[in-house]
CSV table of C-alpha atoms in Angstrom, one decimal:
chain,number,residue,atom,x,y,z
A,1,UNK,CA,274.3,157.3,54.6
A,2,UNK,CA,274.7,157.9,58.3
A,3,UNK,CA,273.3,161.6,58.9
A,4,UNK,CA,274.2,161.2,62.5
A,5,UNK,CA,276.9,160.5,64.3
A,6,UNK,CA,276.8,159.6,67.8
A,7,UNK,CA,279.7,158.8,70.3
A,8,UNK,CA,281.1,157.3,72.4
A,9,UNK,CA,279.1,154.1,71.5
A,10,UNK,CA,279.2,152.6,75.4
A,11,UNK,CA,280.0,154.8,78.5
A,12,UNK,CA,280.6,154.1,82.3
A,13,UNK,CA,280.5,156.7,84.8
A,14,UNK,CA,280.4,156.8,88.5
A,15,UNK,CA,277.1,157.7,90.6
A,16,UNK,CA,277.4,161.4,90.9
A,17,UNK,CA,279.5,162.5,87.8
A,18,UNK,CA,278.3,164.2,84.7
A,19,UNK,CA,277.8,161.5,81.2
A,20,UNK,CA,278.0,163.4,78.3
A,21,UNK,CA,277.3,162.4,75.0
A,22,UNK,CA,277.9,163.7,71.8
A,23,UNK,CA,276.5,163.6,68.1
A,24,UNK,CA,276.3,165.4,65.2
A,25,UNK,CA,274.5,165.7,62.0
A,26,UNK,CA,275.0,166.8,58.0
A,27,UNK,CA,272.0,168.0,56.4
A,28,UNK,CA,271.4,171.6,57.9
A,29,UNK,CA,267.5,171.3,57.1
A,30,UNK,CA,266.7,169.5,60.5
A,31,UNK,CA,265.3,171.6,62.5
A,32,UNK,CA,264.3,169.7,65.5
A,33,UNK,CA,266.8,167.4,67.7
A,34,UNK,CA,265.7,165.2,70.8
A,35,UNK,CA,267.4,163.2,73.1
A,36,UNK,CA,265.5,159.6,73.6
A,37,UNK,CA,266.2,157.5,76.7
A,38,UNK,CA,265.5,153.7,76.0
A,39,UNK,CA,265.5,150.5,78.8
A,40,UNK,CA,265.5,147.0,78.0
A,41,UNK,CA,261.9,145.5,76.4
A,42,UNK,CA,260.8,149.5,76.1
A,43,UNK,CA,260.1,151.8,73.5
A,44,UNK,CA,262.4,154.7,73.1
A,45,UNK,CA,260.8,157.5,75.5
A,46,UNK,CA,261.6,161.4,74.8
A,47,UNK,CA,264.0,163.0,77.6
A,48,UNK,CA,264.4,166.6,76.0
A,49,UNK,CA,265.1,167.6,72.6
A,50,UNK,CA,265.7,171.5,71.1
A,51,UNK,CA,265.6,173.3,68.2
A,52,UNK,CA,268.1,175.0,66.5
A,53,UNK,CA,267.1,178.6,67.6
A,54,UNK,CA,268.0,177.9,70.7
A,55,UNK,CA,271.5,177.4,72.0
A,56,UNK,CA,271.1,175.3,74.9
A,57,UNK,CA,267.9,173.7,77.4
A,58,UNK,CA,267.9,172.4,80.7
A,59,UNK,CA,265.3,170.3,82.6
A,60,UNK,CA,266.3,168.9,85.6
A,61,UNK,CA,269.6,167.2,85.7
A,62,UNK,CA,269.2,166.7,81.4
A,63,UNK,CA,271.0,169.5,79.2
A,64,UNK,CA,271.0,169.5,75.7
A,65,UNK,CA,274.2,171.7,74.0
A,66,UNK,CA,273.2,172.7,70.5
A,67,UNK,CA,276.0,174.5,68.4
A,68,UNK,CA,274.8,175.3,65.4
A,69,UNK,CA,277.8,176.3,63.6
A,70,UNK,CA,279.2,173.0,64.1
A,71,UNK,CA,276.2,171.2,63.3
A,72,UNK,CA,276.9,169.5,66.7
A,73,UNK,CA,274.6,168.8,69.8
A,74,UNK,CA,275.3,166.8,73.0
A,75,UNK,CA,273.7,165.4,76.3
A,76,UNK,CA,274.8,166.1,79.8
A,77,UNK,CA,273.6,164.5,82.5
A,78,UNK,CA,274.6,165.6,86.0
A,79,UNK,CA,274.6,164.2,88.6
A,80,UNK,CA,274.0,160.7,87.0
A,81,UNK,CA,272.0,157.8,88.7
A,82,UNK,CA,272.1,154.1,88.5
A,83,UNK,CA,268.3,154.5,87.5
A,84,UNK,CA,270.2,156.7,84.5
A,85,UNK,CA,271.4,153.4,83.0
A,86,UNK,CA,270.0,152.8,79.9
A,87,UNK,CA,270.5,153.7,76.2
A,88,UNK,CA,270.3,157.1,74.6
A,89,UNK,CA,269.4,158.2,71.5
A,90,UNK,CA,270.4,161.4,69.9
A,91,UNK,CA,268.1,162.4,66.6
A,92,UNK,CA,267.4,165.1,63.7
A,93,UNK,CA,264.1,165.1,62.1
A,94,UNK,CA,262.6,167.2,58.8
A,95,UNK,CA,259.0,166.8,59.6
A,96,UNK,CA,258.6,163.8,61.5
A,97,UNK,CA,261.3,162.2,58.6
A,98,UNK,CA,263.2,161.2,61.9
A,99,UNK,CA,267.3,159.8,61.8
A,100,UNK,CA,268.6,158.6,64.7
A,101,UNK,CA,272.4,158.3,65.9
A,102,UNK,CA,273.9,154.6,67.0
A,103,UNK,CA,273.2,155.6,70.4
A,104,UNK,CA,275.2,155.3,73.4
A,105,UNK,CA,274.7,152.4,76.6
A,106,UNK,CA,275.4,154.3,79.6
A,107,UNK,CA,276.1,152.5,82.8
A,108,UNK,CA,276.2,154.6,86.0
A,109,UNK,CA,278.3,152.3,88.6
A,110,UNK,CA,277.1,152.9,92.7
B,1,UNK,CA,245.7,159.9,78.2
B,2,UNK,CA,246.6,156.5,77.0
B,3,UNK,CA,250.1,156.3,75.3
B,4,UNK,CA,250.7,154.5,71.6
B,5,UNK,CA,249.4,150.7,71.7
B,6,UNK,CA,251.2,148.2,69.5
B,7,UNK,CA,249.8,144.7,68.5
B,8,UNK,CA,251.0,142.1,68.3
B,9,UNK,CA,254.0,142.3,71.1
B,10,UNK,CA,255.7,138.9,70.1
B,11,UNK,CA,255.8,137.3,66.8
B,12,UNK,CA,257.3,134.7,65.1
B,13,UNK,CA,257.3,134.0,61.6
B,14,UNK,CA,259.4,131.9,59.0
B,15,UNK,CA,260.4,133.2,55.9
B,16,UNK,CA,258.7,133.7,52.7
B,17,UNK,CA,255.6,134.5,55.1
B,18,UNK,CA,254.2,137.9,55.3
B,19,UNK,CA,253.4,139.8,58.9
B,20,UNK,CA,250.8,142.9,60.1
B,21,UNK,CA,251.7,144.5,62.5
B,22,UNK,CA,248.7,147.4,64.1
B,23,UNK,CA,249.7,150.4,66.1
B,24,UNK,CA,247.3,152.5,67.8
B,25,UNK,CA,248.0,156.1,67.9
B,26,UNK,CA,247.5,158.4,71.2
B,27,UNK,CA,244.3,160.2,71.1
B,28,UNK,CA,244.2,163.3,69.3
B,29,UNK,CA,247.5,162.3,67.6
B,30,UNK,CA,247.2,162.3,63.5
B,31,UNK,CA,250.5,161.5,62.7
B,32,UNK,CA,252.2,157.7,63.4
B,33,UNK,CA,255.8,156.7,61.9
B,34,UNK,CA,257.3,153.3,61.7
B,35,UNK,CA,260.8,152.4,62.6
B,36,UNK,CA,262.7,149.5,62.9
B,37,UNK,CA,265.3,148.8,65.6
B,38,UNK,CA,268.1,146.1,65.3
B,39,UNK,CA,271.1,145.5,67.2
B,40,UNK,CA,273.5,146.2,63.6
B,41,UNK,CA,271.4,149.2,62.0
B,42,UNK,CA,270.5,150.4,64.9
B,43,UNK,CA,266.6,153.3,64.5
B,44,UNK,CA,266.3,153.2,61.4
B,45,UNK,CA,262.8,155.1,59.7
B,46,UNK,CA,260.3,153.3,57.7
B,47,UNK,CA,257.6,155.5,56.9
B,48,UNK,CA,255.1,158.3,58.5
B,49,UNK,CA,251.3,158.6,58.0
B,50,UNK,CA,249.8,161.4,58.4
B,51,UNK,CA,245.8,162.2,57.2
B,52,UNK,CA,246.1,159.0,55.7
B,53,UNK,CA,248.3,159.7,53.4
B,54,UNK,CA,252.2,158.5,53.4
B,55,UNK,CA,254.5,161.5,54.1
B,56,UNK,CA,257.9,160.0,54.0
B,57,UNK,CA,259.6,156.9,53.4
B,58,UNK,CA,262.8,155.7,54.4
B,59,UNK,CA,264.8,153.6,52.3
B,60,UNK,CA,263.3,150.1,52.6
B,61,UNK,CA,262.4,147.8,49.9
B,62,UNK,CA,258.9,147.7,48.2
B,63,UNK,CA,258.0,144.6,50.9
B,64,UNK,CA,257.6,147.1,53.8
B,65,UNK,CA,254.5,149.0,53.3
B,66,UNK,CA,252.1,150.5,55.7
B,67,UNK,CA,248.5,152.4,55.8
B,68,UNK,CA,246.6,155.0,57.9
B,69,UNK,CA,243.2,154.7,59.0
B,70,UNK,CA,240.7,157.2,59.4
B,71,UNK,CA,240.7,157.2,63.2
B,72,UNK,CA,244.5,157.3,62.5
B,73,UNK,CA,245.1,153.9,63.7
B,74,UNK,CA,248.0,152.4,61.4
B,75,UNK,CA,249.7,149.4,60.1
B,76,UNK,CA,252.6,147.6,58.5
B,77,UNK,CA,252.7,144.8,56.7
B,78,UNK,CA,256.0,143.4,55.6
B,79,UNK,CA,255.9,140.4,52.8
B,80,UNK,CA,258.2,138.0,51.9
B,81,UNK,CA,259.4,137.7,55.2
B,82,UNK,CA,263.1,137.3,55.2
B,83,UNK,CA,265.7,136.3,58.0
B,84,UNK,CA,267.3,139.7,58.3
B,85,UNK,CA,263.7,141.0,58.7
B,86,UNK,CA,263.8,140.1,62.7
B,87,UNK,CA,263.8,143.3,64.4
B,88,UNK,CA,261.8,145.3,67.3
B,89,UNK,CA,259.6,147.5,65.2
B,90,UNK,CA,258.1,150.7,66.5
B,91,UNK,CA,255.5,152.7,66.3
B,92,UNK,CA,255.6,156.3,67.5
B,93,UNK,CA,252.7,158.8,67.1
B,94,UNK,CA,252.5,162.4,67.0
B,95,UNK,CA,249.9,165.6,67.3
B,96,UNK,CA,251.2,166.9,63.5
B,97,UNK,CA,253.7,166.7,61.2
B,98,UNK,CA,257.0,168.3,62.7
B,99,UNK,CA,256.0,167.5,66.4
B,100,UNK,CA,257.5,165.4,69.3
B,101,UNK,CA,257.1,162.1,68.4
B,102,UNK,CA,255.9,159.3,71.1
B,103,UNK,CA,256.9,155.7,70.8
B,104,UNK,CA,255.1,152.5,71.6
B,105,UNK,CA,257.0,149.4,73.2
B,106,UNK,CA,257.2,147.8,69.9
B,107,UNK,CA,256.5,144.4,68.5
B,108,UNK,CA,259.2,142.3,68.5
B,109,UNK,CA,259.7,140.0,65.5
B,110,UNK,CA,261.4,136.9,64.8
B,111,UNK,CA,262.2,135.2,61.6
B,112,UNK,CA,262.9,131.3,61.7
């Protein structure tokens, strides 16, 4: 059972514009939702996660949307690099218990 | 601080072998979960350790198990080793249950 859904799977966007990517989850217990960043040959490392309390974060060019309501939460990234390539992860965790979405392969063209 | 250590980096087994794979936690950190990570499934959670004691499991067959240490170092051993088995498997520790959770660069593991 897939408790979260993550799209679009792939997604190439020019050096400057905003990425954005979505997911969203089913069990209304998880109560704590980061964004990981992963490159090739690396562990997953954490970019910026929220909890549901809270409506929206910012750090740096990184914001995480969380709308509660719609048990949906997305990524935007402004202003996106070619160092911003990689592959995210969105997740939902219950006490560590942690699901992850499909994630997404983001290419950022120069 | 030093971030979470995993050991072996590379393996390669056949199957019907078993594997152990260690994971050092970062200091201070009491919790440490398990996850493996292939190209079809995708992140998908073992188990978490936490005091020692298992605190959640993910659905996995009885072949995947795991301990805690006392000085929270952890490890996973995986028996019956079968070709679908192959898979980056990673470690990610954390100061307490509920808490950011730090990953390691994984052991990568190959069934022949």
């Amino acid at each position: 059972q897939q408790q979260v859904k993550q799209s679009p799977q792939s997604l190439i966007v020019q050096k400057g514009g905003i990425s954005i990517i979505n997911c969203a989850y089913e069990n209304t217990a998880f109560d704590y939702f980061p964004w990981y960043q992963q490159f090739p040959g690396k562990g997953p490392a954490l970019l910026i996660a929220i909890r549901p309390d809270v409506s929206e974060k910012k750090e740096g060019r990184f914001t995480i949307s969380f709308n509660k309501s719609a048990k949906q939460f997305s990524l935007h990234i402004m202003d996106s690099q070619p160092g911003d390539s990689a592959t995210y992860f969105c997740a939902a965790s219950i006490n560590n218990d942690m699901r992850f979405g499909a994630g997404t392969r983001l290419t950022v063209k120069p | 601080k030093a971030g979470v250590t995993q050991t072996p980096r590379y393996l390669i087994k056949t199957r019907g072998q078993q594997v152990t794979l260690s994971c050092s936690p970062i200091s201070g950190h009491r919790s440490v979960s398990w996850y493996q990570q292939t190209p079809g499934q995708g992140l998908q959670f073992l188990f978490e350790y936490f005091s020692e004691t298992q605190r959640n499991k993910g659905n996995f067959p009885g072949r995947f198990s795991g301990r805690q240490f006392s000085n929270s170092r952890s490890e996973m051993n995986v028996s019956t080793l079968e070709l679908g088995d192959s898979a980056l498997y990673l470690c990610a520790s954390s100061p307490r249950l509920g808490n950011t959770q730090y990953f390691g660069p994984g052991t990568r593991l190959t069934v022949l």
